[in-house]
Structure formats: structure tokens, C-alpha cells
């Protein structure tokens, strides 16, 4: 799986940047959209081989699906009942295309299997082969499409936004950026691509930067919705009747003073020689509904940051509005404004706030 992540995601992104840098020593890139591109390239490669449409189509479907889901929360009729659906015609059309494309990819895979000697090893195949352990029932066609959509939507935006916030914080905390680049250039000086196993052993500071970014600005959002099950539940001495709708407060857990000390400050050092503290970062959630893609996400995040920080220099452009010396009311570098989407939290104005100057590292 990891070679696919490198070939289709990390190396492809670096090739794109290298092409831009072939004609110029420095280029300005909009890193939020670059990371979105990377995350989509990876999930399409891992999930569907060549059978799904191009990157830009998938990007549009994910974007429209998130928007439609937000509309559904606020104004459900706009997603189901005419004439309210006139407000969402384009979004509903985009969702239909998304579903149709997955149905086509699934049908093509079934056709392929009739004559293939080997079964592909990708997410689509895993879902086609999966069965209920007790009843041995396979996923229905509707369930298959729904699972595929959940995986594509859940795996793209959050990974992209996590990378975005990590780079944004490194730019606001130059000493952390310097430490991270020193670490990777000292520990992995060779030009071959840095893989997860190597990064995990040799690059504790970069891993700490990623965890600290996931803690301080969880791309997952603020609340994870829950409904209290039958019979109710008692939580920390409070009885919650069955059916109560509540939210698990991710940001609250990630900023709890007793656990985190100075929670508003970006301090990757807090994880160094204290690896257990990473378990307290609540961003992947915990328990039965914990993110099933956590390990995949880490295999994407750590090598991506490691390879980029080793191979390139990043600096903020002179026009940047958020820089290390512009402080918020708590005395920490002010962070660009953020907005909540359906599955993630990203910068409100990426085209304004996510520009960065990239050059090749010496
Ligand atoms: C930094 C990256 C990621 C973060 C922070 C993250 C976090 C989360 C969180 C908090 C949830 C909801 C858990 C809950 O309600 O308690 C979730 C659900 C989910 N995640 Fe992730 N995720 C990430 C990447 C991925 C990736 C790469 C995949 C790819 C397979 C993935 C697949 C899913 C799926 C399918 C669900 C829905 C599970 C369900 O409905 O029970 N996630 N994720």
C-alpha cells in the first residue's frame, strides 16, 4: 500500500513542484489545494486503480457532497422536496454523477474479475469481498456505494487539512520549522524517498509537529455527534436519557488544561520523550466509532511532511497576513481564520492565506 501512496501522491506532488522550479528558483504555491490534490490522488490509487474518474472530477464531487451534507443539516427539504430542491440542483446532480461513477467502477470490476487471474488488492475489492461475520451476507449495491462514498469523502479533506494546518503552524513558529528541517536533513540525508517506517524511527520531532497540529487545530471539527443508546447512560455522574443527542467535544479534549498545560501554544516538544501523550490527542476519536483510517492517515501524513521538509524550503510571502510576529490576544502567533465544512475544518480564505514560497533545499 505504501508504494502506491508514494508513487501516486508524494512523488507526483514533488514532480509537479520540481517542474515549476525548473524555470525559477522560487515559486509561490497555494498549499491547501496542493494537499487536496495529493489526498485525492492517493485515495483514488488505493481505492480504485484507474477505474475512477480524474482528480478534478473527484475533487468536485467531494466538495459538492460536503456542501450538500451541510445544506441537509440546515435545510433538509432542499435536498429532498421540490421546489426546495431547485436550490440544490447542481449539488444533487453532482451527487448523482458521483454515485453513477462508483456504480460504473464496480460493474467494471465485476466484469474484470470474470477473466482475471489475480484479484486486485484495493479498497473497492475489499468492499466487494467483505461479508458480515455472522450472516455471511455481502454488502448490497446501495451499501457498497455508501461505503465507497464515506471512505472517499472521509479520507480526502481531513488529510489535506491536517497537512495544511501543520505547514501553517510551522510557518508561524520558525523555531519549530527550523528544528523539523534540521532533523530530517540530518537523519535522512539521502535522496531516496523517506518511508513511514524510517520516519517513525528517525523523525520524532516531525511526528510531534503533526500530532501537535492535530491537537491544536483538529481538522475533524469540534463535535462528533452521538445519540445516547437504549436505556440511557451515566457519564461522570450525570444520567443522560436514551435518545439524547449530544456531541463529543474534540477541541475541548485537545485543549484540556490539566492534560496539555499551555494548550493554545504550538509546542511539539510536549510529545518528545512522552510518546504516550500522543494517545491523548482526540482527533481520530476513540472507541467503537474511532476513525478506521487512522493508520492509513499516519502513513500519508508523516512521509509527506518528512519528504517535503527535507527537499524544499518554505517561507511566507511578504503579503502574508499571518506571520510569527502578529500575535493574538493570548500572546501567540495569530492563526488564519477557519471554517467548518461537513467533514473537516479548513482555512476560510485559502487563496488569500495559504500561499507559500517554495524553493529547493540546498
Ligand atoms: C488526519 C486524518 C484523519 C482524521 C483526523 C480522521 C478522523 C476521523 C474521525 C474523528 C471520525 C469520526 C469518529 C467518530 O465519530 O467518533 C472519522 C471517521 C471515519 N474515517 Fe477518518 N480521519 C482521518 C483520515 C481518514 C482516512 C485516510 C480514511 C480512509 C479510509 C478515513 C476513513 C474514515 C471513515 C470511513 C469514517 C467513518 C466511520 C464510521 O462511520 O464509523 N479517515 N475519521
mmCIF file of C-alpha atoms in Angstrom, residues 57-314:
data_model
loop_
_atom_site.group_PDB
_atom_site.id
_atom_site.type_symbol
_atom_site.label_atom_id
_atom_site.label_comp_id
_atom_site.label_asym_id
_atom_site.label_seq_id
_atom_site.Cartn_x
_atom_site.Cartn_y
_atom_site.Cartn_z
ATOM 1 C CA UNK A 57 -13.884 15.397 -11.018
ATOM 2 C CA UNK A 58 -13.374 13.564 -7.726
ATOM 3 C CA UNK A 59 -12.369 16.854 -6.064
ATOM 4 C CA UNK A 60 -15.601 18.471 -7.272
ATOM 5 C CA UNK A 61 -17.740 15.528 -6.095
ATOM 6 C CA UNK A 62 -16.169 15.582 -2.632
ATOM 7 C CA UNK A 63 -16.601 19.340 -2.380
ATOM 8 C CA UNK A 64 -20.237 19.218 -3.543
ATOM 9 C CA UNK A 65 -21.026 16.236 -1.326
ATOM 10 C CA UNK A 66 -19.714 18.121 1.726
ATOM 11 C CA UNK A 67 -21.714 21.216 0.787
ATOM 12 C CA UNK A 68 -24.885 19.178 0.222
ATOM 13 C CA UNK A 69 -24.429 17.478 3.599
ATOM 14 C CA UNK A 70 -24.141 20.885 5.281
ATOM 15 C CA UNK A 71 -27.314 22.064 3.491
ATOM 16 C CA UNK A 72 -29.036 18.860 4.602
ATOM 17 C CA UNK A 73 -28.281 19.700 8.239
ATOM 18 C CA UNK A 74 -29.667 23.220 7.986
ATOM 19 C CA UNK A 75 -32.473 22.839 5.421
ATOM 20 C CA UNK A 76 -33.227 19.133 4.800
ATOM 21 C CA UNK A 77 -36.127 19.884 2.442
ATOM 22 C CA UNK A 78 -33.662 21.469 -0.004
ATOM 23 C CA UNK A 79 -32.196 18.005 -0.541
ATOM 24 C CA UNK A 80 -35.428 16.054 -0.863
ATOM 25 C CA UNK A 81 -38.531 18.061 -1.819
ATOM 26 C CA UNK A 82 -39.390 20.035 -4.901
ATOM 27 C CA UNK A 83 -39.466 23.095 -5.261
ATOM 28 C CA UNK A 84 -36.843 23.454 -2.472
ATOM 29 C CA UNK A 85 -34.522 21.177 -4.446
ATOM 30 C CA UNK A 86 -34.253 23.956 -7.038
ATOM 31 C CA UNK A 87 -31.757 25.483 -4.587
ATOM 32 C CA UNK A 88 -29.503 22.456 -4.780
ATOM 33 C CA UNK A 89 -29.967 21.259 -8.366
ATOM 34 C CA UNK A 90 -26.252 21.375 -9.209
ATOM 35 C CA UNK A 91 -25.229 19.699 -5.953
ATOM 36 C CA UNK A 92 -27.790 16.912 -6.386
ATOM 37 C CA UNK A 93 -26.643 16.445 -9.976
ATOM 38 C CA UNK A 94 -23.037 16.197 -8.797
ATOM 39 C CA UNK A 95 -24.015 13.589 -6.177
ATOM 40 C CA UNK A 96 -25.807 11.543 -8.855
ATOM 41 C CA UNK A 97 -22.656 11.648 -11.016
ATOM 42 C CA UNK A 98 -20.549 10.544 -8.025
ATOM 43 C CA UNK A 99 -22.874 7.583 -7.398
ATOM 44 C CA UNK A 100 -23.070 6.683 -11.100
ATOM 45 C CA UNK A 101 -19.304 6.728 -11.441
ATOM 46 C CA UNK A 102 -18.871 4.407 -8.457
ATOM 47 C CA UNK A 103 -21.555 2.094 -9.851
ATOM 48 C CA UNK A 104 -19.719 2.008 -13.188
ATOM 49 C CA UNK A 105 -16.382 1.319 -11.465
ATOM 50 C CA UNK A 106 -17.993 -1.527 -9.507
ATOM 51 C CA UNK A 107 -19.613 -3.045 -12.599
ATOM 52 C CA UNK A 108 -16.315 -2.798 -14.498
ATOM 53 C CA UNK A 109 -14.539 -4.548 -11.632
ATOM 54 C CA UNK A 110 -17.089 -7.401 -11.615
ATOM 55 C CA UNK A 111 -16.604 -7.777 -15.360
ATOM 56 C CA UNK A 112 -12.829 -7.757 -14.963
ATOM 57 C CA UNK A 113 -12.972 -10.455 -12.275
ATOM 58 C CA UNK A 114 -14.670 -12.868 -14.687
ATOM 59 C CA UNK A 115 -11.465 -13.246 -16.688
ATOM 60 C CA UNK A 116 -8.758 -12.063 -14.289
ATOM 61 C CA UNK A 117 -6.182 -14.456 -12.878
ATOM 62 C CA UNK A 118 -5.470 -12.281 -9.855
ATOM 63 C CA UNK A 119 -7.826 -10.299 -7.657
ATOM 64 C CA UNK A 120 -6.879 -6.631 -7.352
ATOM 65 C CA UNK A 121 -5.886 -5.607 -3.825
ATOM 66 C CA UNK A 122 -7.602 -2.283 -3.355
ATOM 67 C CA UNK A 123 -10.396 -0.754 -1.297
ATOM 68 C CA UNK A 124 -13.073 -1.474 -3.907
ATOM 69 C CA UNK A 125 -12.127 -5.148 -3.927
ATOM 70 C CA UNK A 126 -12.013 -5.284 -0.117
ATOM 71 C CA UNK A 127 -15.561 -3.938 -0.005
ATOM 72 C CA UNK A 128 -16.738 -6.331 -2.729
ATOM 73 C CA UNK A 129 -15.252 -9.280 -0.826
ATOM 74 C CA UNK A 130 -16.408 -8.218 2.643
ATOM 75 C CA UNK A 131 -19.190 -10.095 4.378
ATOM 76 C CA UNK A 132 -20.986 -9.995 7.683
ATOM 77 C CA UNK A 133 -19.120 -12.367 10.035
ATOM 78 C CA UNK A 134 -22.358 -13.867 11.355
ATOM 79 C CA UNK A 135 -24.850 -13.906 8.478
ATOM 80 C CA UNK A 136 -22.151 -14.062 5.738
ATOM 81 C CA UNK A 137 -24.259 -11.503 3.848
ATOM 82 C CA UNK A 138 -22.421 -9.343 1.333
ATOM 83 C CA UNK A 139 -22.896 -5.585 1.037
ATOM 84 C CA UNK A 140 -25.890 -4.617 -1.069
ATOM 85 C CA UNK A 141 -25.309 -2.353 -4.061
ATOM 86 C CA UNK A 142 -26.539 0.670 -2.078
ATOM 87 C CA UNK A 143 -24.339 -0.170 0.908
ATOM 88 C CA UNK A 144 -21.362 -0.646 -1.386
ATOM 89 C CA UNK A 145 -21.794 2.808 -2.903
ATOM 90 C CA UNK A 146 -22.413 4.383 0.516
ATOM 91 C CA UNK A 147 -19.243 2.825 1.968
ATOM 92 C CA UNK A 148 -17.207 3.952 -1.011
ATOM 93 C CA UNK A 149 -18.501 7.491 -0.698
ATOM 94 C CA UNK A 150 -17.836 7.508 3.068
ATOM 95 C CA UNK A 151 -14.250 6.400 2.514
ATOM 96 C CA UNK A 152 -13.523 8.866 -0.295
ATOM 97 C CA UNK A 153 -15.093 11.821 1.496
ATOM 98 C CA UNK A 154 -13.651 10.927 4.925
ATOM 99 C CA UNK A 155 -10.148 10.325 3.637
ATOM 100 C CA UNK A 156 -9.522 13.317 1.405
ATOM 101 C CA UNK A 157 -10.475 16.595 3.064
ATOM 102 C CA UNK A 158 -9.247 15.715 6.560
ATOM 103 C CA UNK A 159 -5.845 14.513 5.388
ATOM 104 C CA UNK A 160 -5.470 17.620 3.220
ATOM 105 C CA UNK A 161 -6.496 19.960 6.027
ATOM 106 C CA UNK A 162 -4.211 18.235 8.551
ATOM 107 C CA UNK A 163 -1.246 18.799 6.239
ATOM 108 C CA UNK A 164 -2.423 22.365 5.653
ATOM 109 C CA UNK A 165 -2.588 23.206 9.373
ATOM 110 C CA UNK A 166 0.754 21.514 10.039
ATOM 111 C CA UNK A 167 2.547 23.628 7.443
ATOM 112 C CA UNK A 168 0.667 26.752 8.540
ATOM 113 C CA UNK A 169 1.752 26.287 12.174
ATOM 114 C CA UNK A 170 5.349 25.568 11.172
ATOM 115 C CA UNK A 171 5.380 28.895 9.337
ATOM 116 C CA UNK A 172 4.073 30.669 12.450
ATOM 117 C CA UNK A 173 6.633 29.024 14.731
ATOM 118 C CA UNK A 174 10.000 29.401 12.909
ATOM 119 C CA UNK A 175 11.945 27.643 15.669
ATOM 120 C CA UNK A 176 9.757 24.523 15.214
ATOM 121 C CA UNK A 177 10.202 24.713 11.426
ATOM 122 C CA UNK A 178 13.994 25.014 11.825
ATOM 123 C CA UNK A 179 14.094 22.049 14.220
ATOM 124 C CA UNK A 180 11.949 19.888 11.905
ATOM 125 C CA UNK A 181 14.056 20.614 8.814
ATOM 126 C CA UNK A 182 17.311 20.108 10.741
ATOM 127 C CA UNK A 183 16.042 16.755 11.996
ATOM 128 C CA UNK A 184 15.052 15.344 8.623
ATOM 129 C CA UNK A 185 18.127 16.619 6.776
ATOM 130 C CA UNK A 186 20.422 15.200 9.460
ATOM 131 C CA UNK A 187 18.659 11.843 9.903
ATOM 132 C CA UNK A 188 17.591 11.124 6.310
ATOM 133 C CA UNK A 189 20.198 12.895 4.177
ATOM 134 C CA UNK A 190 19.948 10.629 1.119
ATOM 135 C CA UNK A 191 17.848 11.500 -1.853
ATOM 136 C CA UNK A 192 15.637 8.397 -1.841
ATOM 137 C CA UNK A 193 12.053 8.845 -0.681
ATOM 138 C CA UNK A 194 11.532 8.649 3.081
ATOM 139 C CA UNK A 195 9.056 5.928 4.001
ATOM 140 C CA UNK A 196 6.875 5.647 7.080
ATOM 141 C CA UNK A 197 8.964 3.072 8.986
ATOM 142 C CA UNK A 198 12.120 5.155 8.615
ATOM 143 C CA UNK A 199 10.337 8.380 9.511
ATOM 144 C CA UNK A 200 8.672 6.815 12.552
ATOM 145 C CA UNK A 201 12.057 5.778 13.974
ATOM 146 C CA UNK A 202 14.211 8.699 12.936
ATOM 147 C CA UNK A 203 11.924 11.716 12.921
ATOM 148 C CA UNK A 204 10.210 12.040 16.326
ATOM 149 C CA UNK A 205 10.143 15.820 16.089
ATOM 150 C CA UNK A 206 8.300 15.875 12.760
ATOM 151 C CA UNK A 207 5.839 13.308 14.073
ATOM 152 C CA UNK A 208 5.394 15.526 17.143
ATOM 153 C CA UNK A 209 4.698 18.533 14.869
ATOM 154 C CA UNK A 210 1.923 16.578 13.110
ATOM 155 C CA UNK A 211 0.362 15.457 16.406
ATOM 156 C CA UNK A 212 0.625 18.962 17.830
ATOM 157 C CA UNK A 213 -1.091 20.371 14.762
ATOM 158 C CA UNK A 214 -3.830 17.696 15.028
ATOM 159 C CA UNK A 215 -4.223 18.630 18.707
ATOM 160 C CA UNK A 216 -4.271 22.394 18.447
ATOM 161 C CA UNK A 217 -6.363 22.587 15.266
ATOM 162 C CA UNK A 218 -8.156 19.282 14.749
ATOM 163 C CA UNK A 219 -9.220 19.156 11.111
ATOM 164 C CA UNK A 220 -12.083 16.916 12.247
ATOM 165 C CA UNK A 221 -14.091 19.790 13.619
ATOM 166 C CA UNK A 222 -15.432 20.493 17.062
ATOM 167 C CA UNK A 223 -18.161 17.994 17.871
ATOM 168 C CA UNK A 224 -18.603 14.332 16.990
ATOM 169 C CA UNK A 225 -22.353 13.703 17.053
ATOM 170 C CA UNK A 226 -23.750 10.877 19.175
ATOM 171 C CA UNK A 227 -27.179 9.598 20.298
ATOM 172 C CA UNK A 228 -27.459 8.022 23.767
ATOM 173 C CA UNK A 229 -28.400 4.342 23.287
ATOM 174 C CA UNK A 230 -31.377 2.436 24.676
ATOM 175 C CA UNK A 231 -31.651 2.541 28.454
ATOM 176 C CA UNK A 232 -29.709 5.792 28.747
ATOM 177 C CA UNK A 233 -26.170 6.218 30.021
ATOM 178 C CA UNK A 234 -24.408 7.627 33.041
ATOM 179 C CA UNK A 235 -21.379 9.754 32.285
ATOM 180 C CA UNK A 236 -19.261 11.211 35.070
ATOM 181 C CA UNK A 237 -22.203 11.033 37.460
ATOM 182 C CA UNK A 238 -24.731 12.575 35.043
ATOM 183 C CA UNK A 239 -27.599 10.458 33.739
ATOM 184 C CA UNK A 240 -28.370 11.014 30.045
ATOM 185 C CA UNK A 241 -31.773 9.666 28.884
ATOM 186 C CA UNK A 242 -31.853 7.419 25.832
ATOM 187 C CA UNK A 243 -32.200 9.252 22.548
ATOM 188 C CA UNK A 244 -30.427 12.367 23.818
ATOM 189 C CA UNK A 245 -28.429 13.936 21.016
ATOM 190 C CA UNK A 246 -25.048 15.165 22.103
ATOM 191 C CA UNK A 247 -21.606 15.912 20.758
ATOM 192 C CA UNK A 248 -18.193 14.756 21.873
ATOM 193 C CA UNK A 249 -16.097 17.898 22.164
ATOM 194 C CA UNK A 250 -12.853 17.225 20.274
ATOM 195 C CA UNK A 251 -11.432 20.714 20.724
ATOM 196 C CA UNK A 252 -12.281 20.622 24.439
ATOM 197 C CA UNK A 253 -10.400 17.348 24.954
ATOM 198 C CA UNK A 254 -7.458 18.598 22.893
ATOM 199 C CA UNK A 255 -7.217 21.823 24.918
ATOM 200 C CA UNK A 256 -7.852 20.466 28.416
ATOM 201 C CA UNK A 257 -5.506 22.391 30.699
ATOM 202 C CA UNK A 258 -4.731 19.509 33.049
ATOM 203 C CA UNK A 259 -3.512 17.355 30.169
ATOM 204 C CA UNK A 260 -1.922 19.970 27.969
ATOM 205 C CA UNK A 261 -0.553 22.759 30.137
ATOM 206 C CA UNK A 262 -0.301 25.715 27.769
ATOM 207 C CA UNK A 263 -2.928 24.437 25.282
ATOM 208 C CA UNK A 264 -3.056 27.485 22.997
ATOM 209 C CA UNK A 265 0.626 27.325 22.171
ATOM 210 C CA UNK A 266 2.017 25.139 19.374
ATOM 211 C CA UNK A 267 4.622 23.104 21.279
ATOM 212 C CA UNK A 268 5.678 19.853 19.523
ATOM 213 C CA UNK A 269 8.252 19.406 22.313
ATOM 214 C CA UNK A 270 5.474 18.299 24.645
ATOM 215 C CA UNK A 271 5.453 14.908 22.880
ATOM 216 C CA UNK A 272 9.219 14.361 22.903
ATOM 217 C CA UNK A 273 10.163 11.638 25.405
ATOM 218 C CA UNK A 274 6.475 11.466 26.244
ATOM 219 C CA UNK A 275 5.134 9.288 23.435
ATOM 220 C CA UNK A 276 2.099 8.239 25.499
ATOM 221 C CA UNK A 277 0.793 11.764 25.292
ATOM 222 C CA UNK A 278 0.008 11.151 21.605
ATOM 223 C CA UNK A 279 -2.723 8.762 22.797
ATOM 224 C CA UNK A 280 -4.445 11.740 24.411
ATOM 225 C CA UNK A 281 -4.818 13.596 21.103
ATOM 226 C CA UNK A 282 -8.510 13.029 20.484
ATOM 227 C CA UNK A 283 -8.586 13.960 16.793
ATOM 228 C CA UNK A 284 -9.151 10.411 15.472
ATOM 229 C CA UNK A 285 -11.729 9.846 18.241
ATOM 230 C CA UNK A 286 -11.749 6.731 20.436
ATOM 231 C CA UNK A 287 -13.866 3.650 20.958
ATOM 232 C CA UNK A 288 -16.154 1.850 18.552
ATOM 233 C CA UNK A 289 -16.575 4.839 16.216
ATOM 234 C CA UNK A 290 -12.895 5.733 16.136
ATOM 235 C CA UNK A 291 -11.576 6.564 12.661
ATOM 236 C CA UNK A 292 -10.955 3.299 10.802
ATOM 237 C CA UNK A 293 -8.486 5.117 8.545
ATOM 238 C CA UNK A 294 -6.145 6.295 11.323
ATOM 239 C CA UNK A 295 -3.191 4.088 10.338
ATOM 240 C CA UNK A 296 -3.597 4.909 6.664
ATOM 241 C CA UNK A 297 -3.718 8.609 7.535
ATOM 242 C CA UNK A 298 -0.488 8.402 9.521
ATOM 243 C CA UNK A 299 1.240 6.588 6.645
ATOM 244 C CA UNK A 300 0.223 9.505 4.428
ATOM 245 C CA UNK A 301 0.948 12.370 6.825
ATOM 246 C CA UNK A 302 4.378 11.518 8.198
ATOM 247 C CA UNK A 303 6.181 10.645 4.934
ATOM 248 C CA UNK A 304 4.548 13.609 3.162
ATOM 249 C CA UNK A 305 5.788 16.121 5.716
ATOM 250 C CA UNK A 306 9.192 14.403 6.006
ATOM 251 C CA UNK A 307 9.865 14.411 2.261
ATOM 252 C CA UNK A 308 8.633 17.955 1.719
ATOM 253 C CA UNK A 309 10.576 19.406 4.659
ATOM 254 C CA UNK A 310 13.751 17.673 3.557
ATOM 255 C CA UNK A 311 13.532 18.566 -0.122
ATOM 256 C CA UNK A 312 12.152 22.117 -0.069
ATOM 257 C CA UNK A 313 12.486 25.399 1.789
ATOM 258 C CA UNK A 314 9.262 27.164 2.710
#
